[in-house]
Short mmCIF file of C-alpha atoms and ligand atoms in Angstrom, two decimals:
data_model
loop_
_atom_site.label_atom_id
_atom_site.label_comp_id
_atom_site.label_asym_id
_atom_site.label_seq_id
_atom_site.Cartn_x
_atom_site.Cartn_y
_atom_site.Cartn_z
CA UNK A 12 68.78 -28.18 -27.13
CA UNK A 13 71.27 -28.11 -24.27
CA UNK A 14 72.37 -31.43 -22.82
CA UNK A 15 73.56 -32.25 -19.35
CA UNK A 16 77.08 -32.72 -20.69
CA UNK A 17 77.31 -29.07 -21.77
CA UNK A 18 79.60 -26.84 -19.71
CA UNK A 19 76.59 -24.87 -18.42
CA UNK A 20 75.18 -26.77 -15.39
CA UNK A 21 71.48 -27.56 -15.66
CA UNK A 22 69.05 -28.30 -12.84
CA UNK A 23 67.26 -31.64 -12.88
CA UNK A 24 64.32 -31.88 -15.31
CA UNK A 25 61.90 -32.26 -12.38
CA UNK A 26 62.57 -28.62 -11.47
CA UNK A 27 61.46 -27.34 -14.88
CA UNK A 28 57.78 -27.05 -13.82
CA UNK A 29 58.41 -25.79 -10.29
CA UNK A 30 58.26 -22.14 -9.30
CA UNK A 31 59.43 -20.43 -6.10
CA UNK A 32 56.95 -20.11 -3.24
CA UNK A 33 55.17 -16.75 -3.64
CA UNK A 34 54.44 -16.40 0.08
CA UNK A 35 58.12 -16.89 0.90
CA UNK A 36 59.31 -14.68 -1.97
CA UNK A 37 57.01 -11.74 -1.19
CA UNK A 38 57.79 -11.96 2.52
CA UNK A 39 61.53 -12.03 1.86
CA UNK A 40 61.20 -9.02 -0.47
CA UNK A 41 59.22 -7.11 2.21
CA UNK A 42 61.83 -8.00 4.88
CA UNK A 43 64.64 -6.83 2.59
CA UNK A 44 62.89 -3.49 1.99
CA UNK A 45 62.29 -3.03 5.73
CA UNK A 46 65.94 -3.87 6.47
CA UNK A 47 66.99 -1.30 3.85
CA UNK A 48 65.05 1.32 5.82
CA UNK A 49 61.93 1.45 3.61
CA UNK A 50 58.59 2.15 5.27
CA UNK A 51 56.86 -1.14 4.46
CA UNK A 52 54.13 -2.94 6.44
CA UNK A 53 54.31 -6.66 5.69
CA UNK A 54 50.96 -8.45 5.64
CA UNK A 55 52.41 -11.15 3.41
CA UNK A 56 53.69 -13.91 5.70
CA UNK A 57 51.44 -16.39 7.39
CA UNK A 58 52.91 -16.13 10.85
CA UNK A 59 51.61 -15.03 14.20
CA UNK A 60 52.93 -11.78 15.65
CA UNK A 61 52.65 -13.24 19.17
CA UNK A 62 55.83 -14.40 20.86
CA UNK A 63 56.46 -18.10 21.48
CA UNK A 64 55.13 -18.62 25.05
CA UNK A 65 57.69 -18.19 27.84
CA UNK A 66 57.33 -21.77 29.16
CA UNK A 67 58.13 -23.08 25.66
CA UNK A 68 61.19 -20.89 25.31
CA UNK A 69 62.37 -21.98 28.79
CA UNK A 70 61.98 -25.65 27.82
CA UNK A 71 64.29 -25.07 24.85
CA UNK A 72 66.86 -23.26 26.97
CA UNK A 73 66.64 -26.07 29.51
CA UNK A 74 67.27 -28.62 26.77
CA UNK A 75 70.41 -26.76 25.70
CA UNK A 76 71.63 -26.45 29.31
CA UNK A 77 71.03 -30.17 29.98
CA UNK A 78 72.95 -31.08 26.84
CA UNK A 79 69.92 -32.41 24.96
CA UNK A 80 71.70 -31.41 21.79
CA UNK A 81 72.29 -34.71 20.05
CA UNK A 82 70.49 -36.67 17.36
CA UNK A 83 67.08 -38.13 18.06
CA UNK A 84 65.43 -40.85 15.95
CA UNK A 85 64.90 -39.37 12.45
CA UNK A 86 61.11 -39.24 12.92
CA UNK A 87 61.29 -37.54 16.32
CA UNK A 88 62.05 -38.45 19.93
CA UNK A 89 59.72 -40.94 21.53
CA UNK A 90 58.44 -38.53 24.22
CA UNK A 91 57.35 -36.08 21.52
CA UNK A 92 55.77 -38.77 19.34
CA UNK A 93 53.82 -39.93 22.41
CA UNK A 94 52.70 -36.34 23.11
CA UNK A 95 51.65 -35.88 19.47
CA UNK A 96 49.70 -39.16 19.53
CA UNK A 97 48.02 -38.02 22.80
CA UNK A 98 47.16 -34.66 21.14
CA UNK A 99 45.48 -36.41 18.21
CA UNK A 100 43.51 -38.64 20.58
CA UNK A 101 42.56 -35.85 23.02
CA UNK A 102 41.75 -32.99 20.62
CA UNK A 103 40.75 -34.83 17.48
CA UNK A 104 39.45 -38.27 18.52
CA UNK A 105 41.88 -39.88 16.08
CA UNK A 106 43.20 -43.24 17.29
CA UNK A 107 46.89 -42.32 16.97
CA UNK A 108 49.78 -44.19 18.58
CA UNK A 109 53.49 -43.25 18.58
CA UNK A 110 53.98 -45.84 15.81
CA UNK A 111 51.55 -43.97 13.54
CA UNK A 112 53.15 -40.56 14.17
CA UNK A 113 56.01 -38.73 12.47
CA UNK A 114 57.58 -35.41 13.47
CA UNK A 115 59.26 -33.33 10.77
CA UNK A 116 60.85 -29.95 10.10
CA UNK A 117 57.53 -28.13 9.90
CA UNK A 118 54.26 -29.24 8.39
CA UNK A 119 55.83 -28.35 5.06
CA UNK A 120 58.40 -31.15 5.23
CA UNK A 121 55.80 -33.61 6.47
CA UNK A 122 53.58 -32.87 3.45
CA UNK A 123 56.50 -32.97 1.05
CA UNK A 124 57.63 -36.35 2.38
CA UNK A 125 54.13 -37.79 2.11
CA UNK A 126 53.85 -36.71 -1.53
CA UNK A 127 57.38 -37.82 -2.44
CA UNK A 128 56.75 -41.17 -0.76
CA UNK A 129 53.64 -41.93 -2.80
CA UNK A 130 53.67 -40.13 -6.17
CA UNK A 131 55.23 -40.81 -9.52
CA UNK A 132 54.80 -39.76 -13.15
CA UNK A 133 51.16 -39.84 -14.26
CA UNK A 134 49.72 -39.77 -10.76
CA UNK A 135 47.17 -37.03 -9.97
CA UNK A 136 46.50 -35.00 -6.85
CA UNK A 137 43.18 -33.18 -6.48
CA UNK A 138 43.67 -29.71 -4.95
CA UNK A 139 40.75 -27.33 -4.38
CA UNK A 140 41.62 -23.73 -5.37
CA UNK A 141 42.39 -21.24 -3.92
CA UNK A 142 45.13 -23.40 -2.38
CA UNK A 143 48.24 -22.89 -0.28
CA UNK A 144 50.96 -22.03 -2.80
CA UNK A 145 53.19 -25.02 -2.12
CA UNK A 146 50.77 -27.91 -2.72
CA UNK A 147 50.87 -27.92 -6.54
CA UNK A 148 54.61 -27.35 -6.72
CA UNK A 149 55.33 -30.14 -4.24
CA UNK A 150 53.19 -32.44 -6.41
CA UNK A 151 55.23 -31.38 -9.46
CA UNK A 152 58.49 -31.94 -7.56
CA UNK A 153 57.27 -35.49 -7.03
CA UNK A 154 56.76 -35.64 -10.84
CA UNK A 155 52.98 -35.97 -10.59
CA UNK A 156 50.11 -33.77 -11.81
CA UNK A 157 48.04 -31.34 -9.72
CA UNK A 158 44.34 -31.41 -10.68
CA UNK A 159 43.03 -28.03 -9.62
CA UNK A 160 39.34 -27.74 -8.78
CA UNK A 161 38.05 -24.16 -8.44
CA UNK A 162 35.77 -23.26 -5.54
CA UNK A 163 33.60 -20.15 -5.09
CA UNK A 164 33.11 -17.60 -2.31
CA UNK A 165 29.33 -18.24 -2.59
CA UNK A 166 30.01 -21.85 -1.43
CA UNK A 167 32.28 -20.69 1.40
CA UNK A 168 35.24 -21.62 -0.87
CA UNK A 169 34.49 -25.27 -0.13
CA UNK A 170 34.84 -28.25 -2.43
CA UNK A 171 31.43 -29.88 -2.99
CA UNK A 172 30.84 -33.61 -3.14
CA UNK A 173 29.84 -33.31 -6.82
CA UNK A 174 32.97 -31.37 -7.75
CA UNK A 175 35.09 -33.95 -5.94
CA UNK A 176 33.38 -36.82 -7.73
CA UNK A 177 33.99 -35.15 -11.10
CA UNK A 178 37.68 -34.57 -10.35
CA UNK A 179 38.54 -38.11 -9.24
CA UNK A 180 39.89 -40.56 -11.77
CA UNK A 181 41.80 -43.83 -11.94
CA UNK A 182 45.12 -42.00 -11.56
CA UNK A 183 44.05 -39.95 -8.51
CA UNK A 184 46.38 -40.72 -5.62
CA UNK A 185 45.53 -37.91 -3.19
CA UNK A 186 42.94 -35.31 -2.30
CA UNK A 187 44.37 -32.40 -0.31
CA UNK A 188 42.03 -30.73 2.19
CA UNK A 189 43.01 -27.69 4.25
CA UNK A 190 40.51 -26.45 6.85
CA UNK A 191 40.49 -23.78 8.10
CA UNK A 192 42.09 -22.98 4.79
CA UNK A 193 44.92 -20.80 3.58
CA UNK A 194 44.29 -18.31 1.88
CA UNK A 195 40.46 -18.11 2.13
CA UNK A 196 39.72 -19.25 5.68
CA UNK A 197 37.33 -21.88 4.22
CA UNK A 198 35.99 -24.00 7.06
CA UNK A 199 34.66 -27.53 6.47
CA UNK A 200 32.04 -28.50 9.08
CA UNK A 201 31.65 -32.17 10.05
CA UNK A 202 28.67 -32.40 7.66
CA UNK A 203 30.77 -31.08 4.73
CA UNK A 204 33.41 -33.71 5.45
CA UNK A 205 30.79 -36.44 5.79
CA UNK A 206 29.52 -35.58 2.29
CA UNK A 207 33.07 -35.79 0.86
CA UNK A 208 33.59 -39.08 2.74
CA UNK A 209 30.57 -40.56 0.90
CA UNK A 210 32.35 -39.87 -2.41
CA UNK A 211 35.72 -41.11 -1.14
CA UNK A 212 34.21 -44.47 -0.11
CA UNK A 213 33.50 -45.11 -3.80
CA UNK A 214 37.18 -44.43 -4.69
CA UNK A 215 39.33 -46.66 -2.51
CA UNK A 216 42.55 -45.76 -4.39
CA UNK A 217 42.45 -42.17 -3.08
CA UNK A 218 44.43 -41.06 -0.07
CA UNK A 219 43.48 -37.84 1.73
CA UNK A 220 45.93 -35.32 3.13
CA UNK A 221 44.12 -33.30 5.77
CA UNK A 222 46.21 -30.23 6.53
CA UNK A 223 44.88 -29.08 9.90
CA UNK A 224 47.65 -26.57 10.68
CA UNK A 225 45.09 -23.79 11.41
CA UNK A 226 42.96 -26.01 13.71
CA UNK A 227 43.19 -23.66 16.67
CA UNK A 228 42.26 -20.63 14.55
CA UNK A 229 38.61 -21.60 13.93
CA UNK A 230 36.10 -18.84 14.63
CA UNK A 231 32.64 -19.56 16.02
CA UNK A 232 30.06 -20.39 14.83
CA UNK A 233 32.36 -22.48 12.64
CA UNK A 234 33.42 -25.63 14.47
CA UNK A 235 36.62 -27.35 13.43
CA UNK A 236 36.31 -30.97 12.28
CA UNK A 237 38.75 -33.39 10.70
CA UNK A 238 38.12 -36.18 8.21
CA UNK A 239 39.77 -39.10 10.08
CA UNK A 240 37.47 -38.44 13.04
CA UNK A 241 34.30 -37.72 11.00
CA UNK A 242 34.81 -40.89 8.92
CA UNK A 243 36.88 -43.33 11.05
CA UNK A 244 36.30 -46.05 8.42
CA UNK A 245 38.52 -43.97 6.09
CA UNK A 246 41.24 -43.31 8.68
CA UNK A 247 43.53 -45.96 7.18
CA UNK A 248 43.93 -43.74 4.11
CA UNK A 249 43.99 -40.31 5.76
CA UNK A 250 47.17 -38.47 6.67
CA UNK A 251 46.31 -35.82 9.27
CA UNK A 252 48.96 -33.11 9.31
CA UNK A 253 49.39 -30.49 12.03
CA UNK A 254 52.17 -28.70 13.86
CA UNK A 255 53.06 -26.17 16.51
CA UNK A 256 53.86 -23.28 14.12
CA UNK A 257 50.55 -21.49 13.77
CA UNK A 258 48.86 -22.54 17.04
CA UNK A 259 51.74 -21.78 19.41
CA UNK A 260 53.45 -18.95 17.47
CA UNK A 261 56.43 -21.21 16.69
CA UNK A 262 56.94 -20.80 12.93
CA UNK A 263 60.74 -20.51 13.16
CA UNK A 264 61.17 -23.58 15.32
CA UNK A 265 60.11 -25.79 12.42
CA UNK A 266 58.15 -28.60 14.05
CA UNK A 267 55.27 -30.26 12.21
CA UNK A 268 53.77 -33.71 12.62
CA UNK A 269 51.29 -36.14 11.19
CA UNK A 270 49.45 -39.33 11.91
CA UNK A 271 48.31 -41.84 9.31
CA UNK A 272 48.53 -45.46 8.23
CA UNK A 273 51.68 -47.23 9.40
CA UNK A 274 52.92 -48.05 5.85
CA UNK A 275 52.76 -44.39 4.90
CA UNK A 276 54.41 -43.15 8.09
CA UNK A 277 57.17 -45.76 7.53
CA UNK A 278 57.72 -44.53 3.94
CA UNK A 279 57.90 -40.92 5.14
CA UNK A 280 60.33 -41.93 7.89
CA UNK A 281 62.54 -43.60 5.27
CA UNK A 282 62.73 -40.38 3.24
CA UNK A 283 63.46 -38.31 6.33
CA UNK A 284 66.15 -40.74 7.53
CA UNK A 285 67.94 -40.39 4.17
CA UNK A 286 67.50 -36.64 3.81
CA UNK A 287 67.31 -34.34 6.85
CA UNK A 288 67.33 -36.85 9.74
CA UNK A 289 65.66 -35.61 12.91
CA UNK A 290 64.08 -32.20 13.23
CA UNK A 291 66.12 -29.90 15.55
CA UNK A 292 66.36 -31.61 18.93
CA UNK A 293 66.00 -28.34 20.84
CA UNK A 294 62.85 -27.47 18.89
CA UNK A 295 61.47 -30.90 19.70
CA UNK A 296 61.83 -30.18 23.43
CA UNK A 297 60.10 -26.83 22.87
CA UNK A 298 57.24 -28.55 20.96
CA UNK A 299 56.89 -31.10 23.78
CA UNK A 300 56.45 -28.24 26.26
CA UNK A 301 53.88 -26.60 23.96
CA UNK A 302 51.80 -29.77 23.65
CA UNK A 303 52.03 -30.78 27.32
CA UNK A 304 51.87 -27.32 28.87
CA UNK A 305 48.96 -24.95 29.51
CA UNK A 306 46.55 -24.47 26.60
CA UNK A 307 44.38 -21.68 28.03
CA UNK A 308 46.12 -18.85 26.11
CA UNK A 309 45.00 -20.40 22.79
CA UNK A 310 41.41 -19.21 23.41
CA UNK A 311 42.66 -15.69 24.18
CA UNK A 312 44.79 -15.61 21.02
CA UNK A 313 41.82 -16.85 19.01
CA UNK A 314 39.69 -13.98 20.37
CA UNK A 315 42.38 -11.48 19.35
CA UNK A 316 42.58 -12.92 15.82
CA UNK A 317 38.80 -12.96 15.49
CA UNK A 318 38.59 -9.32 16.54
CA UNK A 319 41.28 -8.45 13.99
CA UNK A 320 39.49 -10.45 11.30
CA UNK A 321 36.28 -8.52 11.94
CA UNK A 322 38.12 -5.20 11.87
CA UNK A 323 39.94 -6.01 8.61
CA UNK A 324 36.83 -7.33 6.87
CA UNK A 325 34.82 -4.26 7.96
CA UNK A 326 37.56 -1.80 6.84
CA UNK A 327 38.11 -3.48 3.44
CA UNK A 328 34.37 -3.74 2.82
CA UNK A 329 34.05 0.06 2.88
CA UNK A 330 36.50 0.39 -0.02
CA UNK A 331 34.84 0.79 -3.40
CA UNK A 332 36.01 -1.96 -5.76
CA UNK A 333 36.92 -4.47 -2.98
CA UNK A 334 34.71 -7.35 -1.94
CA UNK A 335 35.86 -9.16 1.19
CA UNK A 336 34.19 -12.46 2.21
CA UNK A 337 34.29 -13.34 5.93
CA UNK A 338 36.81 -16.16 6.58
CA UNK A 339 35.86 -18.93 9.03
CA UNK A 340 39.38 -19.40 10.32
CA UNK A 341 43.17 -19.05 9.86
CA UNK A 342 44.57 -15.49 9.86
CA UNK A 343 44.08 -14.31 6.27
CA UNK A 344 41.48 -12.41 4.31
CA UNK A 345 41.19 -13.03 0.59
CA UNK A 346 39.29 -10.08 -0.89
CA UNK A 347 38.38 -9.75 -4.55
CA UNK A 348 39.92 -6.64 -6.15
CA UNK A 349 38.41 -7.18 -9.61
CA UNK A 350 36.52 -3.88 -9.29
CA UNK A 351 39.84 -2.03 -9.37
CA UNK A 352 41.40 -3.70 -12.39
CA UNK A 353 42.04 -1.52 -15.43
CA UNK A 354 42.64 1.60 -13.34
CA UNK A 355 45.93 3.50 -13.04
CA UNK A 356 47.94 4.50 -9.99
CA UNK A 357 49.13 8.04 -9.25
CA UNK A 358 52.51 6.83 -10.48
CA UNK A 359 50.91 5.93 -13.80
CA UNK A 360 51.01 2.16 -13.50
CA UNK A 361 48.21 0.10 -14.99
CA UNK A 362 46.52 -2.27 -12.52
CA UNK A 363 46.11 -5.01 -15.08
CA UNK A 364 45.78 -7.88 -12.61
CA UNK A 365 46.20 -8.88 -8.96
CA UNK A 366 49.98 -9.21 -9.38
CA UNK A 367 50.21 -5.63 -10.69
CA UNK A 368 47.98 -4.49 -7.80
CA UNK A 369 50.22 -6.18 -5.19
CA UNK A 370 53.37 -4.78 -6.76
CA UNK A 371 51.96 -1.22 -6.95
CA UNK A 372 50.59 -1.44 -3.40
CA UNK A 373 54.06 -2.44 -2.18
CA UNK A 374 56.03 0.12 -4.15
CA UNK A 375 53.63 3.07 -4.02
CA UNK A 376 51.89 2.55 -0.67
CA UNK A 377 54.32 0.39 1.33
CA UNK A 378 52.03 -2.57 2.08
CA UNK A 379 53.11 -6.12 1.20
CA UNK A 380 50.36 -8.59 0.25
CA UNK A 381 50.39 -11.75 -1.87
CA UNK A 382 48.59 -11.79 -5.25
CA UNK A 383 45.75 -14.28 -5.60
CA UNK A 384 47.21 -15.82 -8.74
CA UNK A 385 49.86 -17.48 -6.54
CA UNK A 386 47.01 -19.35 -4.81
CA UNK A 387 45.38 -20.37 -8.08
CA UNK A 388 42.74 -17.61 -8.03
CA UNK A 389 43.47 -14.42 -9.95
CA UNK A 390 41.59 -11.19 -9.19
CA UNK A 391 42.13 -11.36 -5.41
CA UNK A 392 44.85 -10.66 -2.87
CA UNK A 393 45.78 -12.30 0.42
CA UNK A 394 46.41 -10.19 3.50
CA UNK A 395 47.57 -11.72 6.77
CA UNK A 396 46.04 -10.06 9.84
CA UNK A 397 48.51 -11.79 12.14
CA UNK A 398 50.06 -8.37 12.73
CA UNK A 399 50.02 -5.88 15.62
CA UNK A 400 46.87 -3.71 15.80
CA UNK A 401 48.74 -0.46 15.05
CA UNK A 402 50.44 -1.99 11.99
CA UNK A 403 47.09 -3.32 10.79
CA UNK A 404 45.37 0.05 11.20
CA UNK A 405 48.18 1.83 9.38
CA UNK A 406 48.09 -0.74 6.57
CA UNK A 407 44.29 -0.49 6.22
CA UNK A 408 44.54 3.31 5.96
CA UNK A 409 47.27 3.01 3.27
CA UNK A 410 45.20 0.47 1.32
CA UNK A 411 42.11 2.73 1.48
CA UNK A 412 44.13 5.76 0.28
CA UNK A 413 45.83 3.73 -2.44
CA UNK A 414 42.52 2.37 -3.78
CA UNK A 415 40.87 5.80 -3.62
CA UNK A 416 43.76 7.26 -5.64
CA UNK A 417 43.29 4.80 -8.54
CA UNK A 418 41.83 6.37 -11.69
N1 LIG B 56 52.17 -21.04 5.28
C1 LIG B 56 52.58 -19.68 5.44
C2 LIG B 56 52.02 -18.77 4.36
O1 LIG B 56 51.25 -19.22 3.57
C3 LIG B 56 54.08 -19.59 5.61
C4 LIG B 56 54.91 -19.39 4.40
C5 LIG B 56 55.00 -20.62 3.55
O2 LIG B 56 55.76 -21.53 3.90
O3 LIG B 56 54.28 -20.66 2.57
O4 LIG B 56 52.37 -17.63 4.33
#
């Protein structure tokens, strides 16, 4: 048994149960192959192929030119916190004020800080599966236990009130909700949230993290709703997380934000002030322009994504062995590939599981996707359709050929 005094340096014990992010790893691998000149189409990363709008880019350049390049308060500059609070009031009917808002380096840091600020050994976090890859590992980094609750395509991949009730216990600290969801596009209507709220009222120890990052990518007839607005009596234990990354095509700028009870926001601010300090000042000016500027292009982008969703679902549904449910939002499809397991590729590889499928698809057909196992649901794959139409068409043709070639 090695000890920390051995010559070989050891990471902290809390890292022992944490694995790298599969979405980040697969995307980095695809980028490396493309840079090396390989013919790879990456449908692995969850990021819009649209450019950050021109008025947002100009605001950032203006900030640099004006010398707005210094520290801001660690939880964000006051103008941006006011704009975020106004966004939550205007778009979500959540009674946010600048005091109940925090701005971080992406939604990812905001979620991490919330979990780190509240969890310890023995605490439990209920996470419906399929889930975004980072939730369980962030919980483990905070030395707590993820409690994974499977959901089914037949239920729209949504957590039912009964399943929630069964998963909650005396050690439950959080429920994580993500709607529209990554990777399935699960969409919780107001009535679904009202049913969960009924259960949550009986469990006052449970906080709820509502990850609304895909809010603007909700496809009719699904109508976006958020728990703190559906059940205002629970708002003092709901952290509503959002950001500019997905809505405004600003993934690389790293600006996320949240509103929630003041004690929680203060605890998250404390962590941020002792770790990263403020998110990039220039990015904050860009985010301010995004929130305060024109919003009309969001509807146009949504129409483009919805058209791509329909095209991808239709194309995948014609492939024997693939079953592709229709997502209600976000920009992913999460088709089952169980019908193809056990077959062999032209190159002789056995498609034993979704990970083998994704690897073979990348190496033999040049399409990068993320295996479902990374999202807590084996037997499926995640494709992002936030890619240019030509790239999508080429990828769909390669996937069809690859699947047809399996024996
Ligand atoms: N959330 C995106 C995804 O799932 C971005 C990558 C990440 O941070 O996981 O692909």
